[in-house]
GROMACS .gro file of C-alpha atoms in nm:
model
  318
    1MET     CA    1  -1.631   2.169  -1.824
    2LYS     CA    2  -1.257   2.151  -1.747
    3THR     CA    3  -1.151   1.861  -1.525
    4LEU     CA    4  -1.020   1.976  -1.188
    5THR     CA    5  -0.674   1.860  -1.082
    6ALA     CA    6  -0.479   1.853  -0.756
    7THR     CA    7  -0.142   1.726  -0.641
    8ASN     CA    8  -0.114   1.401  -0.450
    9GLN     CA    9   0.051   1.592  -0.166
   10ARG     CA   10  -0.250   1.821  -0.119
   11VAL     CA   11  -0.498   1.533  -0.116
   12GLN     CA   12  -0.284   1.328   0.122
   13PHE     CA   13  -0.229   1.628   0.349
   14TYR     CA   14  -0.605   1.668   0.387
   15LEU     CA   15  -0.662   1.296   0.444
   16THR     CA   16  -0.385   1.282   0.706
   17TYR     CA   17  -0.572   1.521   0.934
   18THR     CA   18  -0.902   1.336   0.894
   19THR     CA   19  -1.025   1.138   1.194
   20GLU     CA   20  -1.336   0.992   1.030
   21ARG     CA   21  -1.336   0.637   0.895
   22PRO     CA   22  -1.551   0.488   0.616
   23SER     CA   23  -1.858   0.297   0.731
   24THR     CA   24  -2.117   0.076   0.567
   25SER     CA   25  -2.402   0.264   0.735
   26ALA     CA   26  -2.279   0.601   0.601
   27LYS     CA   27  -2.241   0.447   0.255
   28ARG     CA   28  -2.593   0.306   0.266
   29SER     CA   29  -2.735   0.642   0.372
   30ARG     CA   30  -2.552   0.819   0.089
   31LEU     CA   31  -2.675   0.562  -0.162
   32ASN     CA   32  -3.036   0.622  -0.058
   33ALA     CA   33  -2.985   0.998  -0.096
   34LEU     CA   34  -2.840   0.947  -0.445
   35ARG     CA   35  -3.129   0.721  -0.543
   36SER     CA   36  -3.383   0.982  -0.430
   37SER     CA   37  -3.200   1.259  -0.615
   38LEU     CA   38  -3.196   1.059  -0.939
   39GLU     CA   39  -3.562   0.962  -0.908
   40GLU     CA   40  -3.656   1.330  -0.876
   41ARG     CA   41  -3.518   1.363  -1.230
   42ASN     CA   42  -3.700   1.049  -1.341
   43ILE     CA   43  -3.378   0.843  -1.350
   44MET     CA   44  -3.366   0.501  -1.189
   45LEU     CA   45  -3.050   0.400  -1.003
   46ASP     CA   46  -3.032   0.064  -1.180
   47GLU     CA   47  -3.059   0.239  -1.516
   48ALA     CA   48  -2.777   0.482  -1.438
   49PHE     CA   49  -2.554   0.209  -1.289
   50PRO     CA   50  -2.645  -0.125  -1.448
   51ASN     CA   51  -2.489  -0.462  -1.363
   52LYS     CA   52  -2.130  -0.440  -1.234
   53GLN     CA   53  -2.126  -0.060  -1.246
   54ARG     CA   54  -2.332  -0.072  -0.927
   55ASP     CA   55  -2.041  -0.246  -0.748
   56VAL     CA   56  -1.809   0.035  -0.854
   57LEU     CA   57  -2.060   0.293  -0.730
   58ASP     CA   58  -2.090   0.119  -0.392
   59HIS     CA   59  -1.714   0.120  -0.343
   60ILE     CA   60  -1.677   0.489  -0.436
   61LEU     CA   61  -1.957   0.584  -0.198
   62TYR     CA   62  -1.790   0.378   0.076
   63ILE     CA   63  -1.439   0.527   0.047
   64THR     CA   64  -1.577   0.883   0.034
   65SER     CA   65  -1.815   0.832   0.327
   66ALA     CA   66  -1.547   0.931   0.580
   67ALA     CA   67  -1.380   1.258   0.479
   68GLY     CA   68  -1.589   1.329   0.170
   69ILE     CA   69  -1.286   1.279  -0.056
   70ALA     CA   70  -1.090   0.978  -0.182
   71LYS     CA   71  -0.824   0.904  -0.443
   72VAL     CA   72  -0.790   0.577  -0.630
   73GLY     CA   73  -0.666   0.458  -0.969
   74ALA     CA   74  -0.899   0.306  -1.228
   75ASP     CA   75  -0.696  -0.018  -1.228
   76LYS     CA   76  -0.707  -0.048  -0.850
   77LEU     CA   77  -1.079   0.028  -0.847
   78ALA     CA   78  -1.136  -0.241  -1.110
   79GLU     CA   79  -0.933  -0.490  -0.907
   80ARG     CA   80  -1.122  -0.422  -0.584
   81CYS     CA   81  -1.462  -0.450  -0.750
   82GLY     CA   82  -1.373  -0.746  -0.971
   83VAL     CA   83  -1.465  -0.564  -1.292
   84SER     CA   84  -1.293  -0.434  -1.604
   85VAL     CA   85  -1.139  -0.087  -1.632
   86ARG     CA   86  -1.399  -0.013  -1.900
   87THR     CA   87  -1.677  -0.081  -1.649
   88VAL     CA   88  -1.505   0.150  -1.401
   89THR     CA   89  -1.486   0.425  -1.664
   90SER     CA   90  -1.856   0.391  -1.743
   91ALA     CA   91  -1.954   0.400  -1.375
   92VAL     CA   92  -1.738   0.705  -1.309
   93ARG     CA   93  -1.891   0.887  -1.606
   94ALA     CA   94  -2.241   0.809  -1.476
   95LEU     CA   95  -2.147   0.931  -1.128
   96LYS     CA   96  -2.013   1.257  -1.273
   97ASP     CA   97  -2.330   1.301  -1.481
   98SER     CA   98  -2.540   1.263  -1.168
   99GLY     CA   99  -2.409   1.600  -1.047
  100GLU     CA  100  -2.366   1.462  -0.695
  101TYR     CA  101  -1.987   1.419  -0.705
  102ILE     CA  102  -1.684   1.605  -0.833
  103VAL     CA  103  -1.463   1.372  -1.038
  104ALA     CA  104  -1.113   1.521  -1.055
  105ARG     CA  105  -0.768   1.388  -1.137
  106LEU     CA  106  -0.432   1.380  -0.962
  107ILE     CA  107  -0.170   1.590  -1.140
  108LYS     CA  108   0.069   1.355  -1.317
  109SER     CA  109   0.363   1.285  -1.091
  110ARG     CA  110   0.553   0.988  -0.961
  111GLY     CA  111   0.301   0.746  -0.812
  112GLY     CA  112   0.002   0.969  -0.885
  113ALA     CA  113  -0.064   0.957  -1.259
  114GLY     CA  114  -0.406   0.847  -1.373
  115LYS     CA  115  -0.575   0.838  -1.033
  116TYR     CA  116  -0.926   0.965  -0.978
  117ILE     CA  117  -1.018   1.209  -0.702
  118PHE     CA  118  -1.379   1.174  -0.589
  119VAL     CA  119  -1.541   1.450  -0.381
  120ASP     CA  120  -1.894   1.418  -0.239
  121LYS     CA  121  -2.072   1.748  -0.300
  122LYS     CA  122  -2.321   1.677  -0.020
  123HIS     CA  123  -2.059   1.597   0.243
  124ASP     CA  124  -2.010   1.841   0.531
  125ASN     CA  125  -1.644   1.884   0.432
  126PHE     CA  126  -1.716   1.973   0.068
  127ARG     CA  127  -1.646   2.346   0.078
  128GLU     CA  128  -1.339   2.297   0.297
  129ILE     CA  129  -1.206   2.032   0.056
  130MET     CA  130  -1.254   2.256  -0.246
  131ARG     CA  131  -1.067   2.538  -0.072
  132GLU     CA  132  -0.779   2.336   0.074
  133VAL     CA  133  -0.724   2.070  -0.191
  134PHE     CA  134  -0.818   2.256  -0.511
  135SER     CA  135  -0.756   2.615  -0.391
  136LEU     CA  136  -1.100   2.725  -0.514
  137SER     CA  137  -1.251   3.039  -0.369
  138ASP     CA  138  -1.619   3.039  -0.279
  139TYR     CA  139  -1.696   3.240  -0.591
  140LYS     CA  140  -1.510   2.999  -0.822
  141LEU     CA  141  -1.681   2.708  -0.651
  142ALA     CA  142  -2.018   2.868  -0.715
  143GLN     CA  143  -1.923   2.915  -1.080
  144LEU     CA  144  -1.825   2.550  -1.103
  145ASN     CA  145  -2.160   2.437  -0.965
  146ALA     CA  146  -2.348   2.674  -1.193
  147GLU     CA  147  -2.161   2.552  -1.501
  148GLN     CA  148  -2.241   2.193  -1.409
  149ILE     CA  149  -2.610   2.277  -1.371
  150ALA     CA  150  -2.609   2.449  -1.710
  151GLU     CA  151  -2.431   2.155  -1.876
  152GLN     CA  152  -2.685   1.908  -1.739
  153LYS     CA  153  -2.977   2.116  -1.862
  154GLU     CA  154  -2.805   2.173  -2.195
  155ALA     CA  155  -2.761   1.799  -2.243
  156GLN     CA  156  -3.126   1.737  -2.156
  157SER     CA  157  -3.244   2.011  -2.391
  158VAL     CA  158  -3.025   1.901  -2.681
  159GLY     CA  159  -3.138   1.543  -2.629
  160ALA     CA  160  -3.504   1.643  -2.633
  161VAL     CA  161  -3.462   1.861  -2.943
  162SER     CA  162  -3.262   1.591  -3.120
  163VAL     CA  163  -3.539   1.335  -3.072
  164GLU     CA  164  -3.795   1.581  -3.205
  165SER     CA  165  -3.570   1.675  -3.497
  166GLU     CA  166  -3.547   1.312  -3.609
  167LYS     CA  167  -3.919   1.330  -3.690
  168GLN     CA  168  -3.893   1.661  -3.875
  169SER     CA  169  -3.554   1.726  -4.030
  170PRO     CA  170  -3.264   1.476  -4.024
  171ASN     CA  171  -3.024   1.745  -4.151
  172LEU     CA  172  -3.076   1.982  -3.855
  173ASN     CA  173  -2.756   2.155  -3.739
  174ILE     CA  174  -2.706   2.023  -3.385
  175SER     CA  175  -2.411   2.255  -3.315
  176PHE     CA  176  -2.640   2.552  -3.385
  177ILE     CA  177  -2.894   2.415  -3.138
  178SER     CA  178  -2.620   2.372  -2.878
  179LYS     CA  179  -2.521   2.738  -2.921
  180GLN     CA  180  -2.882   2.845  -2.875
  181VAL     CA  181  -2.916   2.634  -2.561
  182LYS     CA  182  -2.596   2.778  -2.413
  183ASP     CA  183  -2.716   3.133  -2.475
  184LYS     CA  184  -3.047   3.047  -2.317
  185TYR     CA  185  -2.884   2.949  -1.987
  186ILE     CA  186  -2.638   3.238  -1.951
  187SER     CA  187  -2.867   3.424  -1.714
  188GLU     CA  188  -2.947   3.101  -1.531
  189VAL     CA  189  -2.578   3.040  -1.465
  190ALA     CA  190  -2.539   3.392  -1.326
  191ASN     CA  191  -2.836   3.339  -1.094
  192ALA     CA  192  -2.699   3.004  -0.979
  193VAL     CA  193  -2.366   3.166  -0.891
  194LYS     CA  194  -2.545   3.429  -0.684
  195GLU     CA  195  -2.754   3.169  -0.504
  196GLU     CA  196  -2.451   2.956  -0.419
  197ILE     CA  197  -2.264   3.252  -0.273
  198GLU     CA  198  -2.564   3.354  -0.065
  199LYS     CA  199  -2.591   3.000   0.070
  200GLU     CA  200  -2.234   3.007   0.199
  201PRO     CA  201  -2.261   2.958   0.576
  202THR     CA  202  -2.084   3.217   0.792
  203PRO     CA  203  -1.830   3.042   1.018
  204SER     CA  204  -1.987   3.063   1.361
  205ARG     CA  205  -1.882   2.995   1.718
  206GLU     CA  206  -2.157   2.734   1.737
  207TYR     CA  207  -1.982   2.538   1.462
  208VAL     CA  208  -1.657   2.531   1.662
  209LEU     CA  209  -1.842   2.444   1.982
  210GLU     CA  210  -2.000   2.149   1.805
  211TYR     CA  211  -1.675   1.999   1.678
  212ALA     CA  212  -1.415   2.123   1.928
  213SER     CA  213  -1.272   1.876   2.178
  214ASN     CA  214  -1.043   2.122   2.355
  215SER     CA  215  -1.111   2.459   2.522
  216PHE     CA  216  -0.809   2.611   2.346
  217GLN     CA  217  -0.979   2.554   2.008
  218ILE     CA  218  -1.272   2.768   2.119
  219ALA     CA  219  -1.036   3.027   2.265
  220LEU     CA  220  -0.844   3.055   1.937
  221TYR     CA  221  -1.167   3.108   1.744
  222ASP     CA  222  -1.263   3.386   1.984
  223VAL     CA  223  -0.924   3.553   1.935
  224LEU     CA  224  -0.944   3.533   1.555
  225ASN     CA  225  -1.302   3.655   1.562
  226GLU     CA  226  -1.215   3.965   1.765
  227MET     CA  227  -0.892   4.064   1.589
  228PRO     CA  228  -0.916   4.292   1.281
  229TYR     CA  229  -0.748   4.038   1.056
  230HIS     CA  230  -0.768   4.010   0.677
  231LYS     CA  231  -1.094   3.870   0.537
  232SER     CA  232  -0.914   3.560   0.404
  233ILE     CA  233  -0.822   3.470   0.764
  234LYS     CA  234  -1.172   3.549   0.888
  235ALA     CA  235  -1.317   3.317   0.625
  236VAL     CA  236  -1.129   3.014   0.764
  237ARG     CA  237  -1.109   3.107   1.133
  238HIS     CA  238  -1.327   2.812   1.229
  239VAL     CA  239  -1.096   2.572   1.042
  240LEU     CA  240  -0.781   2.722   1.196
  241ALA     CA  241  -0.934   2.692   1.543
  242LEU     CA  242  -1.006   2.322   1.499
  243ARG     CA  243  -0.669   2.254   1.335
  244ILE     CA  244  -0.470   2.317   1.655
  245GLY     CA  245  -0.594   1.975   1.766
  246SER     CA  246  -0.758   1.812   2.063
  247GLY     CA  247  -0.422   1.780   2.240
  248CYS     CA  248  -0.349   2.152   2.232
  249ASP     CA  249  -0.190   2.305   2.542
  250ALA     CA  250  -0.108   2.664   2.641
  251LYS     CA  251   0.227   2.661   2.461
  252ARG     CA  252   0.081   2.529   2.133
  253PHE     CA  253  -0.204   2.779   2.164
  254SER     CA  254   0.045   3.065   2.199
  255LYS     CA  255   0.243   2.947   1.896
  256ALA     CA  256  -0.077   2.920   1.692
  257LYS     CA  257  -0.168   3.281   1.772
  258ASP     CA  258   0.181   3.399   1.675
  259ILE     CA  259   0.164   3.215   1.342
  260VAL     CA  260  -0.176   3.360   1.252
  261HIS     CA  261  -0.051   3.707   1.342
  262SER     CA  262   0.255   3.656   1.122
  263ILE     CA  263   0.034   3.550   0.830
  264ALA     CA  264  -0.186   3.855   0.889
  265MET     CA  265   0.115   4.087   0.881
  266GLN     CA  266   0.233   3.937   0.551
  267LEU     CA  267  -0.115   3.972   0.403
  268ALA     CA  268  -0.115   4.337   0.505
  269ASP     CA  269   0.214   4.378   0.315
  270GLY     CA  270   0.050   4.244   0.000
  271TYR     CA  271   0.173   3.884   0.014
  272VAL     CA  272  -0.070   3.629  -0.132
  273PHE     CA  273  -0.101   3.285   0.028
  274GLU     CA  274  -0.217   3.000  -0.194
  275ASN     CA  275  -0.373   2.819   0.102
  276ILE     CA  276  -0.385   2.981   0.446
  277VAL     CA  277  -0.500   2.668   0.631
  278ALA     CA  278  -0.220   2.455   0.484
  279THR     CA  279   0.039   2.726   0.556
  280PHE     CA  280  -0.083   2.757   0.915
  281SER     CA  281  -0.084   2.380   0.977
  282ALA     CA  282   0.266   2.329   0.836
  283ALA     CA  283   0.409   2.625   1.029
  284LEU     CA  284   0.250   2.509   1.355
  285GLU     CA  285   0.389   2.157   1.326
  286LYS     CA  286   0.735   2.293   1.246
  287ALA     CA  287   0.720   2.533   1.540
  288VAL     CA  288   0.626   2.252   1.777
  289GLN     CA  289   0.908   2.029   1.650
  290TYR     CA  290   1.171   2.297   1.702
  291ASP     CA  291   1.051   2.345   2.056
  292VAL     CA  292   1.139   1.989   2.163
  293VAL     CA  293   1.437   1.970   2.402
  294ALA     CA  294   1.610   1.638   2.468
  295PRO     CA  295   1.580   1.532   2.835
  296ILE     CA  296   1.899   1.497   3.041
  297PRO     CA  297   1.972   1.130   3.128
  298SER     CA  298   1.920   1.060   3.497
  299ASP     CA  299   2.265   0.895   3.541
  300LYS     CA  300   2.445   1.217   3.443
  301ARG     CA  301   2.511   1.473   3.712
  302PRO     CA  302   2.619   1.837   3.680
  303ILE     CA  303   2.995   1.878   3.650
  304GLU     CA  304   3.140   1.990   3.983
  305THR     CA  305   3.388   2.276   3.993
  306PRO     CA  306   3.731   2.141   4.109
  307LYS     CA  307   3.826   2.252   4.459
  308VAL     CA  308   4.140   2.467   4.492
  309PRO     CA  309   4.341   2.425   4.819
  310PHE     CA  310   4.313   2.727   5.046
  311TYR     CA  311   4.638   2.925   5.072
  312ASP     CA  312   4.681   3.158   5.364
  313TRP     CA  313   4.910   3.430   5.230
  314LEU     CA  314   4.914   3.608   5.569
  315LYS     CA  315   5.128   3.334   5.725
  316GLU     CA  316   5.390   3.378   5.455
  317ARG     CA  317   5.436   3.744   5.556
  318ASP     CA  318   5.519   3.643   5.917
   0.00000   0.00000   0.00000
């Protein structure tokens, strides 16, 4: 499966608007969930992450416990955990094989080359992260999950057949077996895609009510819900509503509505936005900045119009 990539700017943009902070309790809860998931497949946590690899796992689970996403280089991860880069690589591979996390990479750029991007697939922000950071539609995300499921089952099947083949025929063509296994799971991948799409939660007003801290956020959701906007706006209306912030006032609310309407008009004209949420957020911040007017210093008074002496021209006639 192809490794996902994202720019450092996209990851940092998402993290900047995150209010959550990592916590030991959240990390511990996630570790227990991972242990249970592995045991359901007859895999022990200590077997998957032996010795110092467990320290690497703990740190990754901790830094992703807040927003569900984190970026860190292998060298920095090794330094923080007091292990070698090789140990980090082994732990990351095991975490990826668990199917519980997306392990992506930052696109090579100044200051970003070689860094890992970890995304917790069971975090509440997972689908939002995949849309905003990696620009993956719900359908592509479902395909990604289905391919991962198929790869895991393929590896298990090939491993089981390989062990059996050692007893029967040491010259068995493993590549042929792999092809057979892939063909076997084609229909299973298609079904998995369908199931993932059907599980996609419809953005609801209850979701906004749960996370909103400002009445304007709820009001914006109601506006977006009622307007006949493009389906790509409807799909992220709950995110746009929350993005206006807890400090939103009537003026910011009005600007937010205007920006969404502008995006809708461009979509109607056939323009394609790579990321509607990111476009909206950037446009809103720019609009707010341009609206700032410098206050007039209190020691400065309005310039008075000079007084002109009154001239009675009637007297001159006498």
